Short mmCIF file of C-alpha atoms and ligand atoms in Angstrom, two decimals:
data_model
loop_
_atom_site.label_atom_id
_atom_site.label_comp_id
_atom_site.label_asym_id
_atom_site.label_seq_id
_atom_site.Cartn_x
_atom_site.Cartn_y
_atom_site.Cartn_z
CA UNK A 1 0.00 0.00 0.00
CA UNK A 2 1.57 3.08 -0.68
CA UNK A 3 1.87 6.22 1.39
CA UNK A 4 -0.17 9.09 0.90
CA UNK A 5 1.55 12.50 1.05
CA UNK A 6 -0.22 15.77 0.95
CA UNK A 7 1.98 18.84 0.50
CA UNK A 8 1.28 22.31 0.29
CA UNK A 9 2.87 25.34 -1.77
CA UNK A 10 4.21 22.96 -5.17
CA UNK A 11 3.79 25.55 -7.84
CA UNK A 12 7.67 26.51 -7.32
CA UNK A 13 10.67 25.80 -4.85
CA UNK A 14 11.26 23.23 -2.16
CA UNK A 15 7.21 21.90 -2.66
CA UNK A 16 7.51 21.51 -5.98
CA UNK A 17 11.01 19.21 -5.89
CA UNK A 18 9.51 17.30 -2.91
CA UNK A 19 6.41 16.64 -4.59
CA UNK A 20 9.00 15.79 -7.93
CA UNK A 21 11.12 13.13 -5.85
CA UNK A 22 8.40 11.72 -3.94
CA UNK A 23 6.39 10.80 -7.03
CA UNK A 24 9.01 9.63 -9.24
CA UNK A 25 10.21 7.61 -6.49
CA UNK A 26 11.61 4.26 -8.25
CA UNK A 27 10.18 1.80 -5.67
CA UNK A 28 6.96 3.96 -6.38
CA UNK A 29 5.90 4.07 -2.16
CA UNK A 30 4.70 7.72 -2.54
CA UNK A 31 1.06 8.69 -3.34
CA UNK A 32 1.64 12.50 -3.82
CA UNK A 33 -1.33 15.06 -3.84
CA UNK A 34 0.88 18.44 -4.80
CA UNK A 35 -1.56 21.04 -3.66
CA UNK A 36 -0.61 24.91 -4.85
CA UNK A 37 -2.92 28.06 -4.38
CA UNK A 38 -3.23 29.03 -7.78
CA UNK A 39 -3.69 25.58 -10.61
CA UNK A 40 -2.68 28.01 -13.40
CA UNK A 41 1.11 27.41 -11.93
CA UNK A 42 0.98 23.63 -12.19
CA UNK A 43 2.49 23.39 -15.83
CA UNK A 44 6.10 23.23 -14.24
CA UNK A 45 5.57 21.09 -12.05
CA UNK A 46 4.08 18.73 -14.89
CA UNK A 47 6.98 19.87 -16.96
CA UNK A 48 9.33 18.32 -14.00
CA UNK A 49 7.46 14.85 -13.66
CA UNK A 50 6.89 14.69 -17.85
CA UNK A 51 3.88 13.21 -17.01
CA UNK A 52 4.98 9.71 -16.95
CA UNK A 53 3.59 9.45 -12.73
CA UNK A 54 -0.16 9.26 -13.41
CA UNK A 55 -0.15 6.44 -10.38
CA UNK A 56 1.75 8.60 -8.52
CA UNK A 57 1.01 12.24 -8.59
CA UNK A 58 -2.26 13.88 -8.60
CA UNK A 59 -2.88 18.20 -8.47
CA UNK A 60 -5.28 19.62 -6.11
CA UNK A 61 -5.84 23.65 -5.38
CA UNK A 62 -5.54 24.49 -1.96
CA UNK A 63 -5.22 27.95 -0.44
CA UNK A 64 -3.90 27.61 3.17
CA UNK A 65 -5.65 30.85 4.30
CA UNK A 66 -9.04 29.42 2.45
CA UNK A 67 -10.39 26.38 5.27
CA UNK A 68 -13.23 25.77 2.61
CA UNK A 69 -10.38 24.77 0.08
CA UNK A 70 -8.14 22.81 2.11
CA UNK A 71 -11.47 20.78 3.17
CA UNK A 72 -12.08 20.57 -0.43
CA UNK A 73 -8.74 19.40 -1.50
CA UNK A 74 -9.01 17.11 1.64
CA UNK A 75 -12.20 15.71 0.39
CA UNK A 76 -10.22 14.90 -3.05
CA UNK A 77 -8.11 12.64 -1.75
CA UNK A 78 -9.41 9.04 -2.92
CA UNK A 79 -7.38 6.69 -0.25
CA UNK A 80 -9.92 8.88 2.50
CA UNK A 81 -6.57 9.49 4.73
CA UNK A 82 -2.82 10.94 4.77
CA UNK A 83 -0.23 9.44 5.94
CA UNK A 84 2.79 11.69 5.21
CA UNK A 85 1.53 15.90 5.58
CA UNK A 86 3.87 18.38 4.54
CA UNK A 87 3.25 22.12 5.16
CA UNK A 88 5.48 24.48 3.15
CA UNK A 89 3.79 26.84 1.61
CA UNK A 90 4.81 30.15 2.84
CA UNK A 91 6.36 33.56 1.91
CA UNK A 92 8.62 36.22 2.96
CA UNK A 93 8.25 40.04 4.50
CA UNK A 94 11.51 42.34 4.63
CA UNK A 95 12.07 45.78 5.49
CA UNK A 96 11.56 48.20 8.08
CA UNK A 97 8.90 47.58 10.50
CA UNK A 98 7.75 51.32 9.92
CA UNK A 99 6.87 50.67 6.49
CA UNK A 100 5.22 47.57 6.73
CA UNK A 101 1.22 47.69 6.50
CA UNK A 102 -1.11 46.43 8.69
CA UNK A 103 -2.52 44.31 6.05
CA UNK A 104 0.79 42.68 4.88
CA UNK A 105 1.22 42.09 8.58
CA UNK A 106 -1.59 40.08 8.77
CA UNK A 107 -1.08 38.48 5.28
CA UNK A 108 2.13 36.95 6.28
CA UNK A 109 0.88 35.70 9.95
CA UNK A 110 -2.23 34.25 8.00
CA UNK A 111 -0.43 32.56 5.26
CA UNK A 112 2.52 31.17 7.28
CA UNK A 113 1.22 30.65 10.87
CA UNK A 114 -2.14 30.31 10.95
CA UNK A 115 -2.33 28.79 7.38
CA UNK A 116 0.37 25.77 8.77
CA UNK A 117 -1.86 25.76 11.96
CA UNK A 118 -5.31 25.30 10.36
CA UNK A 119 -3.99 22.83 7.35
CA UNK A 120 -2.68 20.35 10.21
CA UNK A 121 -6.02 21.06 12.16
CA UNK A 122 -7.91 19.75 9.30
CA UNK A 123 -5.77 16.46 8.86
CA UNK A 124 -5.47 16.24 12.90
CA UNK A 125 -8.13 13.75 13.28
CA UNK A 126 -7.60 11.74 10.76
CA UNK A 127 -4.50 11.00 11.68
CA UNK A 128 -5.39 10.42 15.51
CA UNK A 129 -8.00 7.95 14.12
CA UNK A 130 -5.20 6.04 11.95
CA UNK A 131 -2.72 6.15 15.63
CA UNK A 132 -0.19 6.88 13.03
CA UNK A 133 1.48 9.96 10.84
CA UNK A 134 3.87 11.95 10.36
CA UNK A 135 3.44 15.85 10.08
CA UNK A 136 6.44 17.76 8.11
CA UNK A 137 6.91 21.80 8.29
CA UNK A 138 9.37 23.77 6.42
CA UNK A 139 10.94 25.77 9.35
CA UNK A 140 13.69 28.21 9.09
CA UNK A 141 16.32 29.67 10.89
CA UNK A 142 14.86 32.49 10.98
CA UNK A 143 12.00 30.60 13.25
CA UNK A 144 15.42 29.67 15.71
CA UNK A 145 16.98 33.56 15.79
CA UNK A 146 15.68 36.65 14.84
CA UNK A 147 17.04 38.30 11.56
CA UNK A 148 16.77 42.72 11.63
CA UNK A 149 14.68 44.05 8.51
CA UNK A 150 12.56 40.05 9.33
CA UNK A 151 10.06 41.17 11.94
CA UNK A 152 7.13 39.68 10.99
CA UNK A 153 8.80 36.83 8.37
CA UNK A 154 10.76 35.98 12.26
CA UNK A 155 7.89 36.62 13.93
CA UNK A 156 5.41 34.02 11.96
CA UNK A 157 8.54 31.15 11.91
CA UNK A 158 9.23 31.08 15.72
CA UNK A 159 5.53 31.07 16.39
CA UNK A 160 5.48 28.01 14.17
CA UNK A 161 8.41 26.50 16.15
CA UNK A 162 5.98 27.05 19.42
CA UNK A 163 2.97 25.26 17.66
CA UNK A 164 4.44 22.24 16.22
CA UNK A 165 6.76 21.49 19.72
CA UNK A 166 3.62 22.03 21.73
CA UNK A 167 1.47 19.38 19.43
CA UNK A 168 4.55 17.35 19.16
CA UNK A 169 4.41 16.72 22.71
CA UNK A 170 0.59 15.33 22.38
CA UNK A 171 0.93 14.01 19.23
CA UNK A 172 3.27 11.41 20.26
CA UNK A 173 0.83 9.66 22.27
CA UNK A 174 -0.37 8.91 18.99
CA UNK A 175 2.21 7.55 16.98
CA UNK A 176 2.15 10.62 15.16
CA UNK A 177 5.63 12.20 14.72
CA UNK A 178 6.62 15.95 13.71
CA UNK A 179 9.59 16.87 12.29
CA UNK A 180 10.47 20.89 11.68
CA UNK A 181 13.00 20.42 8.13
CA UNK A 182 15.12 24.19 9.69
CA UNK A 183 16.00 25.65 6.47
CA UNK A 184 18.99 28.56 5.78
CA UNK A 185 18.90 30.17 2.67
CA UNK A 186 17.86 27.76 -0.89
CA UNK A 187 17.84 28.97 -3.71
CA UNK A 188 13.49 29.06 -5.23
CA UNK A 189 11.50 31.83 -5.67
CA UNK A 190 11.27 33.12 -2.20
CA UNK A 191 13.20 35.94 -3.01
CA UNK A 192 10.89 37.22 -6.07
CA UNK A 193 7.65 35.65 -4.03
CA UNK A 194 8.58 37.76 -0.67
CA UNK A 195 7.17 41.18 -0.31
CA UNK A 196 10.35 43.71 -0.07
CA UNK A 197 10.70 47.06 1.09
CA UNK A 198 12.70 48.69 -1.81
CA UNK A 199 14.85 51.26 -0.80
CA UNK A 200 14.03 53.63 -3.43
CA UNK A 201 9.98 53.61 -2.16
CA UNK A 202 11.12 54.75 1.07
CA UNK A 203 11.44 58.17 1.99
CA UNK A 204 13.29 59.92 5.12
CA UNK A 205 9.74 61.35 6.31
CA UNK A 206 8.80 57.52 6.56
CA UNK A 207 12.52 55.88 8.04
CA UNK A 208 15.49 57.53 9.27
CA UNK A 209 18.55 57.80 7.51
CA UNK A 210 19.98 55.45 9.86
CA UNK A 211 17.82 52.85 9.43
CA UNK A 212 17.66 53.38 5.88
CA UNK A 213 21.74 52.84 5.12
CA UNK A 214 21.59 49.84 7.75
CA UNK A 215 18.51 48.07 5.48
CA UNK A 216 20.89 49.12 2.61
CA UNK A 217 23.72 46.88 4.18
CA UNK A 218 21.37 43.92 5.12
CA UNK A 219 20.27 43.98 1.51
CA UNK A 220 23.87 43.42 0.39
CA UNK A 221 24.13 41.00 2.73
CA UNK A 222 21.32 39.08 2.37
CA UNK A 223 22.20 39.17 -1.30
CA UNK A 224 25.79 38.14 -1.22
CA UNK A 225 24.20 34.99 1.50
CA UNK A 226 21.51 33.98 -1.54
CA UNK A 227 24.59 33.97 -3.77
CA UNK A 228 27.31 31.80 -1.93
CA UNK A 229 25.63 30.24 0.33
CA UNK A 230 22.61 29.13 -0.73
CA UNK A 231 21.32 25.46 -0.92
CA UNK A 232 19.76 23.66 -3.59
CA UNK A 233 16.02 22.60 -3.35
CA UNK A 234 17.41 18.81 -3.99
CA UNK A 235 19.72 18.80 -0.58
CA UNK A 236 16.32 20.07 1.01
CA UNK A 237 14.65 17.43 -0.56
CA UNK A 238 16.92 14.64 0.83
CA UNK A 239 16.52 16.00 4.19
CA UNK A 240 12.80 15.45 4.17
CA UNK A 241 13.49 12.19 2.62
CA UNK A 242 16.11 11.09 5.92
CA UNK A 243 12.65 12.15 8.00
CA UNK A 244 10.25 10.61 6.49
CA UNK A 245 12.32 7.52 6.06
CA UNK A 246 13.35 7.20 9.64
CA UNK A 247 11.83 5.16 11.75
CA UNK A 248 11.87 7.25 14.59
CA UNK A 249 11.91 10.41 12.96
CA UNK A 250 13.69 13.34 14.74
CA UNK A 251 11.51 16.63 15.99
CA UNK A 252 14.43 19.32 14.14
CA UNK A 253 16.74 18.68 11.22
CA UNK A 254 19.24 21.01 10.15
CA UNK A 255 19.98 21.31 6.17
CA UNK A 256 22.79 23.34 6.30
CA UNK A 257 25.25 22.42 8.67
CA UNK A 258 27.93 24.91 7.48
CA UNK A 259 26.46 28.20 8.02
CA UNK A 260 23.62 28.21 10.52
CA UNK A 261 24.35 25.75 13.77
CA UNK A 262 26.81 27.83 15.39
CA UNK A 263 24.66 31.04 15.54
CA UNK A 264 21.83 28.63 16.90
CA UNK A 265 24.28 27.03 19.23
CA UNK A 266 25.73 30.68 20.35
CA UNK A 267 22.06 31.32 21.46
CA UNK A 268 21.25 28.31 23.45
CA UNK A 269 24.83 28.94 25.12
CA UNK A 270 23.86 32.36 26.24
CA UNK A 271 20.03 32.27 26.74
CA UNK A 272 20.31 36.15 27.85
CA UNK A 273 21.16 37.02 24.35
CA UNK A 274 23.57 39.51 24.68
CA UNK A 275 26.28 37.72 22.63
CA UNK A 276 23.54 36.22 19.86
CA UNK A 277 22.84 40.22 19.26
CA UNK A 278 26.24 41.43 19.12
CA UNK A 279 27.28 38.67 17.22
CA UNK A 280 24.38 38.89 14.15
CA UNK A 281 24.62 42.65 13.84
CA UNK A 282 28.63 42.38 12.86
CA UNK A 283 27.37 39.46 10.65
CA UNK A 284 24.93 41.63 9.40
CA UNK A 285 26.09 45.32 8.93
CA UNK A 286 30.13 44.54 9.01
CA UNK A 287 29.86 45.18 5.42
CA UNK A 288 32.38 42.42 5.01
CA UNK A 289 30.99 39.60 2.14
CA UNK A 290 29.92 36.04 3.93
P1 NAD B 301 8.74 29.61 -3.02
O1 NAD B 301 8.26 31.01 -3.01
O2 NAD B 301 9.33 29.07 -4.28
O3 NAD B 301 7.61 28.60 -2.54
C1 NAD B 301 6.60 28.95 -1.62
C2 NAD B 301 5.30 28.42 -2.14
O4 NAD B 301 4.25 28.72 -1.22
C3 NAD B 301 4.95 29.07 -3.48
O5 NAD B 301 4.69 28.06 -4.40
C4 NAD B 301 3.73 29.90 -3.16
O6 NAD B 301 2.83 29.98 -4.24
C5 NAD B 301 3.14 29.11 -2.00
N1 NAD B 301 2.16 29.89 -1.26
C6 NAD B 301 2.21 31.19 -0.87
N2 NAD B 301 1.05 31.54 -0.29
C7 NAD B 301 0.23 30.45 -0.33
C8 NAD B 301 -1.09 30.19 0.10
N3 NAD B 301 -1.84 31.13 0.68
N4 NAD B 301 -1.59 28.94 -0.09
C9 NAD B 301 -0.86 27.98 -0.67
N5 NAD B 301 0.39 28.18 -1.13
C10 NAD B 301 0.93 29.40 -0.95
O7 NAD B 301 9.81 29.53 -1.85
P2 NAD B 301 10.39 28.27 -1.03
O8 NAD B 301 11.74 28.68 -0.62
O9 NAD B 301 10.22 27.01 -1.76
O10 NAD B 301 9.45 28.29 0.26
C11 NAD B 301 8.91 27.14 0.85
C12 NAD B 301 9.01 27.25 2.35
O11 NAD B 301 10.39 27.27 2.72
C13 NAD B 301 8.40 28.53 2.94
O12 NAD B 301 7.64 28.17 4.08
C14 NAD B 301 9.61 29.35 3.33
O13 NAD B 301 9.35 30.20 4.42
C15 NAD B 301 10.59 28.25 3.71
N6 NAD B 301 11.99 28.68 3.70
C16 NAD B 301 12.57 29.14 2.56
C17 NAD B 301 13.89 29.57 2.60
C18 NAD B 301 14.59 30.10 1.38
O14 NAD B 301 15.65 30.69 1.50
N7 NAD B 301 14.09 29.88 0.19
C19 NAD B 301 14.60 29.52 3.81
C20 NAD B 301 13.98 29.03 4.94
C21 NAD B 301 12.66 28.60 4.88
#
């Protein structure tokens, strides 16, 4: 019997070469439903499996701030359960906090919060019926230490980290296992899908000076990080595959044991902070290329 696997967010990046690997899967184990927001995006995806994985791959819309469609794509799925949930979908918000709009405040809480929340809410029961599961979340590091211009973006990941230990806790008396797949930087379209301040839109009656030639640093950073040291969505992929292969499946995995782990271990070292602080703003604003 295979496994069915729901994932969210497949028109582009890490969902779409999950959904890719899983259903061309030579031993063919994977049922994949690749759900995206918007179905008018699924030709590259199709384009990636060449259609050759009719058995193995089927398309479903699903909004993850819409609970009518994910109960409609739920409803779609013909083996009436999920074994294997992955919730990626998800976007970014950078800039300074004075610029950022109440409504794009709320769109990024509501898309990658409460959007993660409510999808596993509607696959919760199922999967407590079954006594067995395993829910998947594309976390980031910047849900393990905050990032300056990534307020809201840090805000909605650490809340995340907060939900899925808390159910992880219950959820084991289940056989139900979560696993948080902590991301650094990959290379997809979260930097053209993430909502960005642009310096030239800002004005000095808006942000200070200051703050605007510090957000014109991070920029360059965050740049010159996309350009060296970011991962491909295939080493992402074969993280979620060590998870979801494991038999006893680990709550955190790291992709990119190079760059992040020491700034998350400098953290748990000093829980007051200080150092973490310190040591991200001369990361940060230094000026000097990563
Ligand atoms: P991406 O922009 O290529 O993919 C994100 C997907 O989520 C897109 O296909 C987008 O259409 C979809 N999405 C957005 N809003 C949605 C909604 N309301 N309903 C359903 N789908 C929606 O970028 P990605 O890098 O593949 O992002 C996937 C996940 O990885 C995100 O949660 C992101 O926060 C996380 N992540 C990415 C990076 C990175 O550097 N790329 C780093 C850490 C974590």
């Amino acid at each position: 019997e295979k496994k069915v696997v729901l994932i969210t967010g497949c028109s582009s990046g890490i969902g779409l070469s999950l959904a890719v690997r899983l259903a061309s899967d030579p031993t063919k184990t994977f049922k994949v439903y690749a759900t995206m927001r918007n179905l008018g995006k699924k030709e590259r995806l199709l384009e990636c499996v060449k259609g050759l994985h009719r058995d193995t791959l089927e398309i479903l819309q699903m909004d993850v701030t819409d609970q009518q469609s994910i109960l409609d794509a739920k409803e779609r799925v013909v083996e009436k359960r999920v074994d294997i949930l992955v919730c990626n979908a998800g976007l970014g918000l950078m800039g300074p906090l004075e610029v950022q709009s109440l409504n794009s405040m709320r769109h990024i809480l509501e898309v990658n919060l409460l959007g993660t929340i409510q999808t596993i809410q509607a696959f919760l029961a199922g999967m407590k019926a079954q006594e067995q599961g395993h829910i998947l979340v594309t976390g980031s590091t910047g849900g393990l230490h905050g990032l300056p211009f990534n307020e809201l973006y840090c805000a909605s990941k650490f809340a995340i980290e907060g939900a899925c230990e808390s159910l992880a806790i219950l959820l084991q008396h289940f056989n139900i296992n979560m696993s948080l797949i902590e991301c650094g930087p990959v290379n997809t379209d979260f930097l053209v899908n993430l909502q960005k301040a642009e310096l030239e839109d800002m004005s000095v009656e808006q942000v200070d000076g200051k703050t605007l030639s510090l957000y014109e640093k991070y920029l360059h950073h965050c740049n010159s990080v996309f350009q060296n040291a970011a991962q491909d969505t295939e080493d992402i992929v074969k993280v979620f595959l060590t998870a979801i292969q494991s038999p006893s499946p680990a709550f955190r995995y790291f992709t990119n044991s190079v760059v992040e782990p020491p700034l998350t271990k400098l953290k748990a070292a000093q829980p007051d902070g200080v150092q973490y602080i310190k040591a991200m703003s001369e990361i940060v604003f230094s000026g000097e290329e990563q």
